[in-house]
Coordinates of C-alpha atoms in Angstrom, one line a residue:
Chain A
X9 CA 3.3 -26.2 -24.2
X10 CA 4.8 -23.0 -24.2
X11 CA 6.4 -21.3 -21.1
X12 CA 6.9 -18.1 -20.3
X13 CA 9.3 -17.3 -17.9
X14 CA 8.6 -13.7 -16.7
X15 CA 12.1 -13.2 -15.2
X16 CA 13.7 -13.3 -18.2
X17 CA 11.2 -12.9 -21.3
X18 CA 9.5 -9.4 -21.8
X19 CA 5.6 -9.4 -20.5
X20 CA 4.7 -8.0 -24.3
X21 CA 6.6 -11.4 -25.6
X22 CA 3.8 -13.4 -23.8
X23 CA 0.5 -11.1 -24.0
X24 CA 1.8 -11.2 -27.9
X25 CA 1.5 -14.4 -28.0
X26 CA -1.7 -14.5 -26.4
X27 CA -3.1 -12.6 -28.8
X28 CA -2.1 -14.1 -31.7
X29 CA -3.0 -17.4 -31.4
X30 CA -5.3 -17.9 -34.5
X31 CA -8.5 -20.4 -35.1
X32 CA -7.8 -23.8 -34.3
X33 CA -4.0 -23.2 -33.2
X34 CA -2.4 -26.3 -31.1
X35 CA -0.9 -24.2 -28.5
X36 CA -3.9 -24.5 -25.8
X37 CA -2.0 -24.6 -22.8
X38 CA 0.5 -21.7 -21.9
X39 CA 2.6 -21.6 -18.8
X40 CA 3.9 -18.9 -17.0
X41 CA 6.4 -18.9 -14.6
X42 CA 8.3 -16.0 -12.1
X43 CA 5.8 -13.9 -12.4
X44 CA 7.2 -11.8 -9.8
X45 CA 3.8 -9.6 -8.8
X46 CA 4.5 -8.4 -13.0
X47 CA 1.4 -5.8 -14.1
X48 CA -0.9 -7.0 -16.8
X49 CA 0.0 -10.5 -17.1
X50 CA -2.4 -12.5 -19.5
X51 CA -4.4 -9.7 -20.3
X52 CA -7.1 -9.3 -23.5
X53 CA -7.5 -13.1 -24.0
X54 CA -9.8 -13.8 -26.7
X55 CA -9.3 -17.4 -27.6
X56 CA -10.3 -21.0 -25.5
X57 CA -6.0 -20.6 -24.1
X58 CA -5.4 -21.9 -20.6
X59 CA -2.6 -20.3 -18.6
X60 CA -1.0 -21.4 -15.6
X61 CA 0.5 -18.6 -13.4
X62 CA 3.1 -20.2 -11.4
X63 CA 3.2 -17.3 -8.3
X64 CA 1.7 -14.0 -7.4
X65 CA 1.3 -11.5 -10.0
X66 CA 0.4 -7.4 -9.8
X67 CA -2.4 -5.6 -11.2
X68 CA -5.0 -6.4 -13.5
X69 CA -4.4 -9.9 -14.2
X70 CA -6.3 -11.5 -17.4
X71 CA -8.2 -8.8 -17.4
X72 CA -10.8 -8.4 -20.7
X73 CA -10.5 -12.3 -20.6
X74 CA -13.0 -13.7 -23.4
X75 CA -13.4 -17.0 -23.2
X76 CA -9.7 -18.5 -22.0
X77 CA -9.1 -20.1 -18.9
X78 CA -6.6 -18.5 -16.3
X79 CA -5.4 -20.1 -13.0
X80 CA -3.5 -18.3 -10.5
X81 CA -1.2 -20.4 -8.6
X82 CA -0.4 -17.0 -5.9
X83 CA -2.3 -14.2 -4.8
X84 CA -3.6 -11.4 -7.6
X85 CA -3.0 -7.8 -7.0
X86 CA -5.5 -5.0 -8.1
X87 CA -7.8 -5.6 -10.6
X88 CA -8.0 -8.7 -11.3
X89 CA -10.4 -10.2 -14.3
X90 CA -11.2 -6.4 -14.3
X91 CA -14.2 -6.6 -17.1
X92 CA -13.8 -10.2 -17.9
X93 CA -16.4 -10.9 -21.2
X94 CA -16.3 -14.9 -20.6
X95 CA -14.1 -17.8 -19.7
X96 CA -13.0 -18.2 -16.5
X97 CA -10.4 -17.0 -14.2
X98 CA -9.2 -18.9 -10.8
X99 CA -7.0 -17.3 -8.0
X100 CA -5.7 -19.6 -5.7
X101 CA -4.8 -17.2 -3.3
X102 CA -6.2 -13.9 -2.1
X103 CA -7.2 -11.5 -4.6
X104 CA -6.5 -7.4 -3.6
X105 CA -8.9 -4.6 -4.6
X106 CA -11.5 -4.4 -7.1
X107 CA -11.6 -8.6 -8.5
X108 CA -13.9 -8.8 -11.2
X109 CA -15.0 -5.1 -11.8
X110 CA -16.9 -4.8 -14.7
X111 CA -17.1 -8.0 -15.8
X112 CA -19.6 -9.0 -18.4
X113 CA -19.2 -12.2 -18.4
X114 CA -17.9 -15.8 -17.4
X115 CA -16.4 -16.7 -14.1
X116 CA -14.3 -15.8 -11.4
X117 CA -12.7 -17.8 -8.8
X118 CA -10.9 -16.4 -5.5
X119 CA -10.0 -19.4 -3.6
X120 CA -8.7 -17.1 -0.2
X121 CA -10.2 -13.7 0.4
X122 CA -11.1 -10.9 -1.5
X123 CA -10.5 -7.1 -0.6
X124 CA -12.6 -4.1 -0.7
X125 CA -15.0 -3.2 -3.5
X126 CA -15.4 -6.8 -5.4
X127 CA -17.2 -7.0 -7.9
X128 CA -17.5 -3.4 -8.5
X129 CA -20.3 -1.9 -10.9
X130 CA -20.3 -5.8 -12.2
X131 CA -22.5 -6.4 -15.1
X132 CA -22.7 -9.7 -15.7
X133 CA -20.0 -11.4 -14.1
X134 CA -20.2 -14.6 -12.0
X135 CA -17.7 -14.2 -8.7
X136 CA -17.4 -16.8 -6.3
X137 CA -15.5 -16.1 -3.3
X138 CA -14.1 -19.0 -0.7
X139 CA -13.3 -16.7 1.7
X140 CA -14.6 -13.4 2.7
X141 CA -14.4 -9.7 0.5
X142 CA -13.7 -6.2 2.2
X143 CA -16.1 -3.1 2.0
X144 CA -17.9 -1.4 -0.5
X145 CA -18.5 -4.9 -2.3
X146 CA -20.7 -5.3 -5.7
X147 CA -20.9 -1.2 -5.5
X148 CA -23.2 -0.2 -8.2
X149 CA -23.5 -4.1 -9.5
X150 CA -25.9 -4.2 -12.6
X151 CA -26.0 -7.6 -12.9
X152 CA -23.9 -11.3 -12.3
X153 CA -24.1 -13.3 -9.2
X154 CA -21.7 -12.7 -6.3
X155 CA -21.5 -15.5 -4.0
X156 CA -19.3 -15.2 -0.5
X157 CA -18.6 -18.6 1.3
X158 CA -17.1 -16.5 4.5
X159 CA -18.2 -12.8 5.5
X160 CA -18.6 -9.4 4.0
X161 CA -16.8 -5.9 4.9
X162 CA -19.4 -2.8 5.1
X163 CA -21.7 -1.2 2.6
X164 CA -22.0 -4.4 0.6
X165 CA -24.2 -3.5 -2.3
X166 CA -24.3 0.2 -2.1
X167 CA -26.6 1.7 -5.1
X168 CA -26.8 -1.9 -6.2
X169 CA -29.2 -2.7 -9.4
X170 CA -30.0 -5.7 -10.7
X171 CA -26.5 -8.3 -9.4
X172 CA -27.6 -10.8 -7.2
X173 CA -25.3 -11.6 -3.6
X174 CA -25.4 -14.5 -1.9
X175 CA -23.4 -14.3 1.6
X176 CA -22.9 -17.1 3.3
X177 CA -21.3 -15.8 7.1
X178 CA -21.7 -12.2 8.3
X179 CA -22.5 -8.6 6.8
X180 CA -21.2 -6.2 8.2
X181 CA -23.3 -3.6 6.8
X182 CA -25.2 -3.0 3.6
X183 CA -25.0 -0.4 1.3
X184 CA -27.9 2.3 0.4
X185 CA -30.8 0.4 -1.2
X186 CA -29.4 -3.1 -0.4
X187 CA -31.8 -5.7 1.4
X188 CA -31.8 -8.7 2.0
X189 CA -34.6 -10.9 0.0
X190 CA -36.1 -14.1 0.3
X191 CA -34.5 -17.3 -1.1
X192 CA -36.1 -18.9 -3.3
X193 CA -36.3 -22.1 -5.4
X194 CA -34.8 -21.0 -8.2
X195 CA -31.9 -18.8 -5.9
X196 CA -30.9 -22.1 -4.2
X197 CA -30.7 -24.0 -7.8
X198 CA -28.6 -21.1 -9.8
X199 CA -26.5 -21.3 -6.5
X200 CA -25.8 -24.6 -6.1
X201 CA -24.8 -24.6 -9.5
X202 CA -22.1 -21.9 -9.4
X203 CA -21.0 -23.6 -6.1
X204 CA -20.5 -26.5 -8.0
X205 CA -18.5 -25.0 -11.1
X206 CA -16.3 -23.1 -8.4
X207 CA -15.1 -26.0 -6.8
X208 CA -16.9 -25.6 -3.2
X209 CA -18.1 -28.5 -1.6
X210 CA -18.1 -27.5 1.9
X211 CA -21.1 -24.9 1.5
X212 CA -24.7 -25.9 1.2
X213 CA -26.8 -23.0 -0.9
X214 CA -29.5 -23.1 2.6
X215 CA -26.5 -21.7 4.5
X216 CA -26.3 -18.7 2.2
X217 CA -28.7 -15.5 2.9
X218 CA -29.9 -13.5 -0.4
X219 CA -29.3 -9.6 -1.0
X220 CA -30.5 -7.4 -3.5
X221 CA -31.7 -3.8 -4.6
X222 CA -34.3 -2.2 -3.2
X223 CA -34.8 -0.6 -6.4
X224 CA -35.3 3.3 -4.7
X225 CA -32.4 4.7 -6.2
X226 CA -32.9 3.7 -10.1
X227 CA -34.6 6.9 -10.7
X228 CA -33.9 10.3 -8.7
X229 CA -37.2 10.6 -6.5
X230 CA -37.3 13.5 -3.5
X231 CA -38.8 11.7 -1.2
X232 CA -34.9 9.5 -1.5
X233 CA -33.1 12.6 -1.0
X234 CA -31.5 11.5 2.3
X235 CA -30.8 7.9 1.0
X236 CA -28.0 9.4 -1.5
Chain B
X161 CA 0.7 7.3 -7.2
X162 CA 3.2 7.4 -5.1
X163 CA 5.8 4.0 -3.9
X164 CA 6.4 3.4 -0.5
X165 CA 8.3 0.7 1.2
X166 CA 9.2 -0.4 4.7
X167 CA 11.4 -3.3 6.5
X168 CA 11.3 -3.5 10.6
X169 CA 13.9 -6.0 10.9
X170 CA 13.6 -8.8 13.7
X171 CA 16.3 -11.1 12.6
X172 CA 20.0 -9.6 14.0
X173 CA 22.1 -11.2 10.9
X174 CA 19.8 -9.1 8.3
X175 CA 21.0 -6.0 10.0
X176 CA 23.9 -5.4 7.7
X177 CA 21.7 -5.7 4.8
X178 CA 18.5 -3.4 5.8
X179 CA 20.1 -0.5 3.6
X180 CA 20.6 -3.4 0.4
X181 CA 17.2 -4.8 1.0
X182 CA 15.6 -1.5 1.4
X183 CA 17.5 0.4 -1.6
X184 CA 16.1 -2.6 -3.9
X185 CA 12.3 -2.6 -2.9
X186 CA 12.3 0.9 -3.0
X187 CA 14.0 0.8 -6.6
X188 CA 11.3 -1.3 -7.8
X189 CA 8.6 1.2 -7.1
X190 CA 10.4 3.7 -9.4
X191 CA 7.4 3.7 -11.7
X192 CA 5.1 5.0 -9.3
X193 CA 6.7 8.1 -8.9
X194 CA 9.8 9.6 -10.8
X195 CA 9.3 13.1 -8.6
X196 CA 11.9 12.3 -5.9
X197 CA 12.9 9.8 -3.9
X198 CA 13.9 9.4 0.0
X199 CA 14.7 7.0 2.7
X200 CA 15.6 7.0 6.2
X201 CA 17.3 4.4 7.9
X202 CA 17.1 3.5 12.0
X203 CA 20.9 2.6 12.4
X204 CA 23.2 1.9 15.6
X205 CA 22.6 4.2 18.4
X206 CA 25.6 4.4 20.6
X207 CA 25.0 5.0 24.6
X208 CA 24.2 9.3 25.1
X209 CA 25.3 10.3 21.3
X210 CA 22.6 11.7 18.8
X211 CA 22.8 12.5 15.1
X212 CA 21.3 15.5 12.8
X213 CA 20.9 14.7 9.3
X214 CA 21.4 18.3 7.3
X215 CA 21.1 19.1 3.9
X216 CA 22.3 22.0 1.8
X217 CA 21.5 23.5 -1.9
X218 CA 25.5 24.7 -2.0
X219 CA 27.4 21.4 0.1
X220 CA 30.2 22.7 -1.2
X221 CA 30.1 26.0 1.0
X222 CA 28.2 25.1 3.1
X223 CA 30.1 21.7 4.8
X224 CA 33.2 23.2 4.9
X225 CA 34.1 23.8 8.0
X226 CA 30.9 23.3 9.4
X227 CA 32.6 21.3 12.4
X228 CA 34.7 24.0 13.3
X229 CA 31.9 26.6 13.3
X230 CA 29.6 24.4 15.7
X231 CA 33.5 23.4 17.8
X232 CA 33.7 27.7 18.3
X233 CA 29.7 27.8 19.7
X234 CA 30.8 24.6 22.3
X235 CA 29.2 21.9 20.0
X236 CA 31.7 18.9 19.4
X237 CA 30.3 16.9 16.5
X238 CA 32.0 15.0 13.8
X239 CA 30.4 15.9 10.3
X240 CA 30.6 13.1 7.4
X241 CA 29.6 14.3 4.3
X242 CA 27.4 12.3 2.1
X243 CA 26.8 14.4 -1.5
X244 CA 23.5 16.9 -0.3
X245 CA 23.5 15.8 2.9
X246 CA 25.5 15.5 6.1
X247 CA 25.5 13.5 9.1
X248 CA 26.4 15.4 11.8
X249 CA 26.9 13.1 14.9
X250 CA 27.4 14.4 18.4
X251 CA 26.6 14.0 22.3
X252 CA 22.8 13.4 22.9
X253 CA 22.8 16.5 25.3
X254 CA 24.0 18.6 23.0
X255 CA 21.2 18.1 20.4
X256 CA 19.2 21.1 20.8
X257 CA 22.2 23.4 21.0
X258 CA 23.5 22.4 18.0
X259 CA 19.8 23.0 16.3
X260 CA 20.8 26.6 17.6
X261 CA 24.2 26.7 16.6
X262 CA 23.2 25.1 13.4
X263 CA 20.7 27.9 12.2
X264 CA 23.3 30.9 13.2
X265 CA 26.6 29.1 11.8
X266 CA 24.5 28.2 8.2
X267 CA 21.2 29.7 7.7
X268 CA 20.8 27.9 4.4
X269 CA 21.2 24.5 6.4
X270 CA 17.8 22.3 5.9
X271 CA 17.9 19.7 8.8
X272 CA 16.2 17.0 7.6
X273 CA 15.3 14.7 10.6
X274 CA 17.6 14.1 14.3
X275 CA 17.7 11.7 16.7
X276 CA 19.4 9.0 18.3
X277 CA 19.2 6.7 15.2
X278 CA 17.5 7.8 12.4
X279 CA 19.3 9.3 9.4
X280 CA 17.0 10.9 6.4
X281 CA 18.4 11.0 2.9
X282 CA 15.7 12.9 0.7
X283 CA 16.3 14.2 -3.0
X284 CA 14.6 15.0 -6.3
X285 CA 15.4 12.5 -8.8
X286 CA 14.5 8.7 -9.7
X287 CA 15.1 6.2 -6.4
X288 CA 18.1 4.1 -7.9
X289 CA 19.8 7.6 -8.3
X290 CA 19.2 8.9 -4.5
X291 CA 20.1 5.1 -3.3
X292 CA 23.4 5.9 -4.9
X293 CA 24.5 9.4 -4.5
X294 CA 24.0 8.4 -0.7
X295 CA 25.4 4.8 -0.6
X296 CA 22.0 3.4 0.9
X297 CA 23.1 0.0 0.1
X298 CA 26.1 -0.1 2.3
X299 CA 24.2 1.2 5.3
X300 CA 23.0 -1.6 8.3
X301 CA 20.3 -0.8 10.4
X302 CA 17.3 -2.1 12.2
X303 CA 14.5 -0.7 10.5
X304 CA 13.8 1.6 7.9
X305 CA 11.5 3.1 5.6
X306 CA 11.4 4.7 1.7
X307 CA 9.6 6.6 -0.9
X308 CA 9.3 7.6 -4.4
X309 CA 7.0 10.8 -5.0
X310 CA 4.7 11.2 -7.6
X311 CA 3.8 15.2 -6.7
X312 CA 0.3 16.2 -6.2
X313 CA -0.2 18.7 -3.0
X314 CA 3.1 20.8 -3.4
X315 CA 6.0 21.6 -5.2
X316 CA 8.7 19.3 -6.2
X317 CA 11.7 20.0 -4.2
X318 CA 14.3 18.5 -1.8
X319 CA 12.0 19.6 1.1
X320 CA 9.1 18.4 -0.4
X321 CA 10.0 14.4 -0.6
X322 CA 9.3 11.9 1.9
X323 CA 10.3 10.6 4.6
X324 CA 9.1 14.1 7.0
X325 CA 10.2 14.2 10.0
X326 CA 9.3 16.4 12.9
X327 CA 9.7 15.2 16.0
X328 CA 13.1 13.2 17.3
X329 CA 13.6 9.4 15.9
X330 CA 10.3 10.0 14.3
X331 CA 9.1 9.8 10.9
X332 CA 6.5 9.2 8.1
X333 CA 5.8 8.2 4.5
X334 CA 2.3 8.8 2.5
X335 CA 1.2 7.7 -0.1
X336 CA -2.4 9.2 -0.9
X337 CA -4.1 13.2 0.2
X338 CA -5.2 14.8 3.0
X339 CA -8.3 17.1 2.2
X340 CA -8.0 18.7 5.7
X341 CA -4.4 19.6 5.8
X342 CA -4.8 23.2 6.2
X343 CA -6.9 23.7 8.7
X344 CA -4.9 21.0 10.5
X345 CA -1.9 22.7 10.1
X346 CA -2.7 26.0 11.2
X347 CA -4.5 24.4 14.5
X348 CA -0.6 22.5 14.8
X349 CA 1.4 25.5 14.3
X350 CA -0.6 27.7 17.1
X351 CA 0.2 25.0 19.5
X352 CA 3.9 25.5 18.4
X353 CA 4.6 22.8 15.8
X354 CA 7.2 24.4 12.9
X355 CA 6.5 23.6 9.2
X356 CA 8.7 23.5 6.8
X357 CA 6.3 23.4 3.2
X358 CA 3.3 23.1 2.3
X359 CA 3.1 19.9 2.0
X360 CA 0.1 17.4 3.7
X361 CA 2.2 14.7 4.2
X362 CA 4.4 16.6 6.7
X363 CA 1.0 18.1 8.6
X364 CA 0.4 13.9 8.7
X365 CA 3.9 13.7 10.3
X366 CA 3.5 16.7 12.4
X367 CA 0.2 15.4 13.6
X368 CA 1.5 12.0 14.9
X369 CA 4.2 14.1 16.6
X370 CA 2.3 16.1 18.4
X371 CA 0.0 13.0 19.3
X372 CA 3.2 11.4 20.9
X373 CA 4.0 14.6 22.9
X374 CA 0.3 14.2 24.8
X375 CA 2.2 10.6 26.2
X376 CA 0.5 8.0 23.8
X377 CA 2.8 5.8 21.5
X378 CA 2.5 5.4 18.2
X379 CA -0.2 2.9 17.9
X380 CA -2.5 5.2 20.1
X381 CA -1.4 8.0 18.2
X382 CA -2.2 6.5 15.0
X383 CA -5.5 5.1 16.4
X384 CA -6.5 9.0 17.2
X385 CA -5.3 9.9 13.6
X386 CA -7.8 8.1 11.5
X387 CA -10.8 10.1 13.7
X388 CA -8.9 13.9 12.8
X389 CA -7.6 13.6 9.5
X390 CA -9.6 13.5 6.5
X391 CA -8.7 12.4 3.1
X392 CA -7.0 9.3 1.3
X393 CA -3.6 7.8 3.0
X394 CA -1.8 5.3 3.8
X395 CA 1.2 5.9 6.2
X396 CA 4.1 3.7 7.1
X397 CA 6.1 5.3 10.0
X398 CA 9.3 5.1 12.2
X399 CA 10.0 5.7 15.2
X400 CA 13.4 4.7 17.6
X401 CA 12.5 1.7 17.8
X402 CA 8.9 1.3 16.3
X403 CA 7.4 0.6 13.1
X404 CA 3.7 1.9 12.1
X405 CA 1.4 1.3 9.1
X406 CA -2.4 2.8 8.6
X407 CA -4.8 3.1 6.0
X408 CA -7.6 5.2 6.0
X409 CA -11.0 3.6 6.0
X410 CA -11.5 3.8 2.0
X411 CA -8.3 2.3 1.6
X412 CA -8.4 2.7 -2.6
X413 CA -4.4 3.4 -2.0
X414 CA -2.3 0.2 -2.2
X415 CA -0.6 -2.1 0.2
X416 CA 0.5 -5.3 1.2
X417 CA 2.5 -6.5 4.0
X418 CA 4.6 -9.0 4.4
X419 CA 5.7 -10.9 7.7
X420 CA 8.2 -13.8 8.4
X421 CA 9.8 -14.9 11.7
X422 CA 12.8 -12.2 10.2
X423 CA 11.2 -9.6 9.1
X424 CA 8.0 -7.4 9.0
X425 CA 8.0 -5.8 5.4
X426 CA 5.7 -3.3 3.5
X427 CA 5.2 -2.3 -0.2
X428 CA 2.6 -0.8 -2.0
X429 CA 2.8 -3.4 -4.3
X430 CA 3.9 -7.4 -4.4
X431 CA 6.5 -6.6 -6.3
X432 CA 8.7 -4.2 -4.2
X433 CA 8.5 -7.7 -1.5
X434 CA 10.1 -10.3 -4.2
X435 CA 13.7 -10.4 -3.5
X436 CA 13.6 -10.4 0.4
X437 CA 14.5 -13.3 1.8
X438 CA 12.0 -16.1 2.4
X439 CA 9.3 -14.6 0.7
X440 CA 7.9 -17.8 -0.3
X441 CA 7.4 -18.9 2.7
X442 CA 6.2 -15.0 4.4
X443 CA 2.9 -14.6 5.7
X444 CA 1.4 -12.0 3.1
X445 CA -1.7 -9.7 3.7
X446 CA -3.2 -6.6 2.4
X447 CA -3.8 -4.4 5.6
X448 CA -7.1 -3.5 6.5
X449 CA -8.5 -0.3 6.2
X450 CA -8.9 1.6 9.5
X451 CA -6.8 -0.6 11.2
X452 CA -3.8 0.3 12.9
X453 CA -0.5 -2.4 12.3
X454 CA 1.9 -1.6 15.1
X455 CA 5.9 -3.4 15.8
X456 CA 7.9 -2.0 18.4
X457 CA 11.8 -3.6 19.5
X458 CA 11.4 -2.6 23.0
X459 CA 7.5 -4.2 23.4
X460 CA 8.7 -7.3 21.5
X461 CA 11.6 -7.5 24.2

């Protein structure tokens, strides 16, 4: 297994590596060590790698992950998984601003809290939150599933499309043209599911309340004006 | 971008090293802002004396003799030069008379903060080279607070880095813009406050001051600051023996905080934290946006 110890070996030395591991290569399992809050750590993935990050790293972490599997043994700074096509990517800690923006695809895992503006103009992404995210949430989400086991920060959803939330504590406030909808079978089943591949088995999907777009703001109507 | 850093130390024995620990997050926050660089530091503050920090385009001139010239107007002060800038020490009551003295003996003189404890060392250039040219790392003290500027809302020059100060003890570092600067500054000024540049951080600093002067402290007057300025910020602050930090309520500028039974530390970014001293085991947190973070020696007491 190789290991990269960030306090000594160059961050290129290790995203180089990353990237050129080839078809069928036997390295599957990197480790990363002393990470030291370093920028840009595991980024542009595009093979079925799994990396340890042993400690807290800076901004944008595995982002453009496709399809390898990243666990953060810390906290993640800015950015995290920022448009993240598939795989998965698991923060032990808290993440900071703007986890998951983007993403396209596969799964991310924050483990503590979130900050502001999770899940930002998300467009396909799956987030699952243990803890509770900060404001402006899912802004401008197209569409992915955000799912918050402990409370959201204001304007959660604002100018949402098409992502679904699922929230299980409180809302502060919604955003312009979020609402909350009705749960139904087949919300409860796709939740339980990604509660399941998330690791959260104190949360039942009943305990969870659905939001969603009211749809008013796809096209500019007059009648909206004040809604903007 | 802008770096900013901050350490309110509560642990005596790390007193010797606030200047060491200081000089080294701020270092690290280099890349955020190569414009200029600044720190001030909160050090001893014997009984009745007070200190003005000065700086000078021409030191040469300028420090020689200065403590003569202020001895002949009936200010005693001993005057250490460090490079740019000078530390002019002196009796407490004498503080304002020296400001006079100061302006008539050398004109040119730009006093950079005063106080009982605070000394401000501000310069254009990369962090590790200002942390050097004033021997940063050899200074103790109980709290103190840095910057590295990336220039966006005025010129870059010696008075336009961070820390400002404008009031006594008291100053501010910001990282982010004010859109209502101007209009606040010209409200400020006609209720007396001096400025210096043109600069929004110092209207920030300016602001909190003149808050302070109405009687609140600096929690309250940071409380009253998110409802009257506009724009993006966040602001870690000193005072004589206090230690601020607010975001606005966007909060898109960085910053995470760091608290252990030693110390209470601040960086815009995980990294600057790494090398202080039981990091590992430190509470960590990003501060919240609109919410005021507040540590004060004497309340702790």
């Amino acid at each position: 297994m190789p290991v990269f110890d960030l306090s000594k070996t160059p961050l290129r030395a290790l995203n180089g590596a990353l990237h050129g591991l080839g078809p069928g290569t036997n390295d599957t399992v990197f480790e990363v060590i002393h990470p030291r809050g370093h920028h840009a750590v595991a980024v542009g993935i595009d093979s079925p790698v799994t990396v340890e990050v042993r400690g807290s790293v800076g901004y944008y972490c595995a982002g453009m992950n496709d399809g390898g599997t990243v666990t953060i043994h810390g906290s993640a700074g800015p950015g995290v998984a920022e448009n993240m096509m598939s795989g998965t990517v698991i923060i032990e800690g808290d993440a900071s601003q703007y986890a998951g923006a983007t993403g396209r695809g596969g799964l991310l895992v924050v483990k503590g809290n979130a900050a502001s503006r999770c899940g930002i103009s998300m467009k396909g992404i799956d987030i699952v939150v243990h803890g509770s995210i900060g404001h402006m949430s899912a802004f401008m989400g197209q569409s992915g599933h955000l799912v918050v086991c402990g409370d959201a920060g204001e304007a959660l959803g604002d100018s949402l499309y098409e992502a679904k939330l699922f929230v299980r504590g409180s809302v502060k406030s919604l955003g312009t043209d979020c609402v909350e909808k009705q749960m139904r079978p087949k919300h409860l089943k796709k939740l339980a599911e990604l509660l399941e591949k998330a690791g959260v088995t104190d949360a039942k999907p009943e305990e969870f309340r659905r939001y969603g777009s009211a749809r008013k703001l796809y096209n500019f109507h007059i009648d909206n004006a004040d809604a903007y | 971008m802008c770096g900013i850093v901050g350490l309110f130390l509560k642990d005596k024995s790390l007193e010797p090293r606030l200047g060491d620990l200081l000089s080294d997050m701020l270092i690290t926050m280099t890349d955020r802002g190569p414009d200029s660089a600044g720190l001030a530091i909160y050090g001893a503050a014997p009984a009745g004396r007070a200190k003005i920090t000065v700086q000078s385009a021409q030191p040469e001139e300028d420090f020689e003799g200065l403590a003569d010239a202020l001895a002949e107007r009936g200010v005693e002060a001993v005057v250490t030069r460090k490079s740019t800038h000078a530390v002019i020490a002196l009796d407490a009551s004498l503080l304002e008379e020296a400001r006079t003295a100061l302006a008539e003996v050398r004109p040119n003189l730009r006093v950079m903060g005063a106080g009982e404890r605070v000394e401000i060392f501000k310069e254009v250039g990369l962090p590790k080279d200002v942390v050097t040219r004033f021997g940063i790392r050899a200074m103790a003290g109980t709290h103190g607070i840095g910057h590295t500027r990336m220039a966006t809302e005025s010129a870059v020059t010696t008075l336009g880095a961070h820390p400002f100060s404008t009031g006594a003890d008291q100053c501010l570092v910001h990282n982010g813009s004010l859109s209502n600067h101007n209009n606040l500054r010209r409200t400020l000024a006609r209720d007396g406050m001096r400025f210096e540049t043109e600069n929004d951080s110092e209207v920030a600093a300016a602001y909190l001051t003149a808050e302070m002067e109405k009687g609140k402290d600096l929690g309250e007057a940071l409380g009253s600051a998110l409802d009257d300025l506009d724009g993006f910020f966040t602001f870690v602050v000193g005072t004589k023996t206090g230690f601020g930090v607010l975001r606005d309520p966007i909060a898109c500028k960085p910053a995470v905080m760091a608290e252990t039974d030693r110390y209470v530390a601040f960086g815009s970014e995980y990294r600057a934290l790494v090398n202080l001293p039981g990091i590992e085991e430190a509470r960590i947190w990003e501060p919240e946006p609109a919410t005021v973070y507040f540590w004060d020696h004497e309340k702790a007491a």
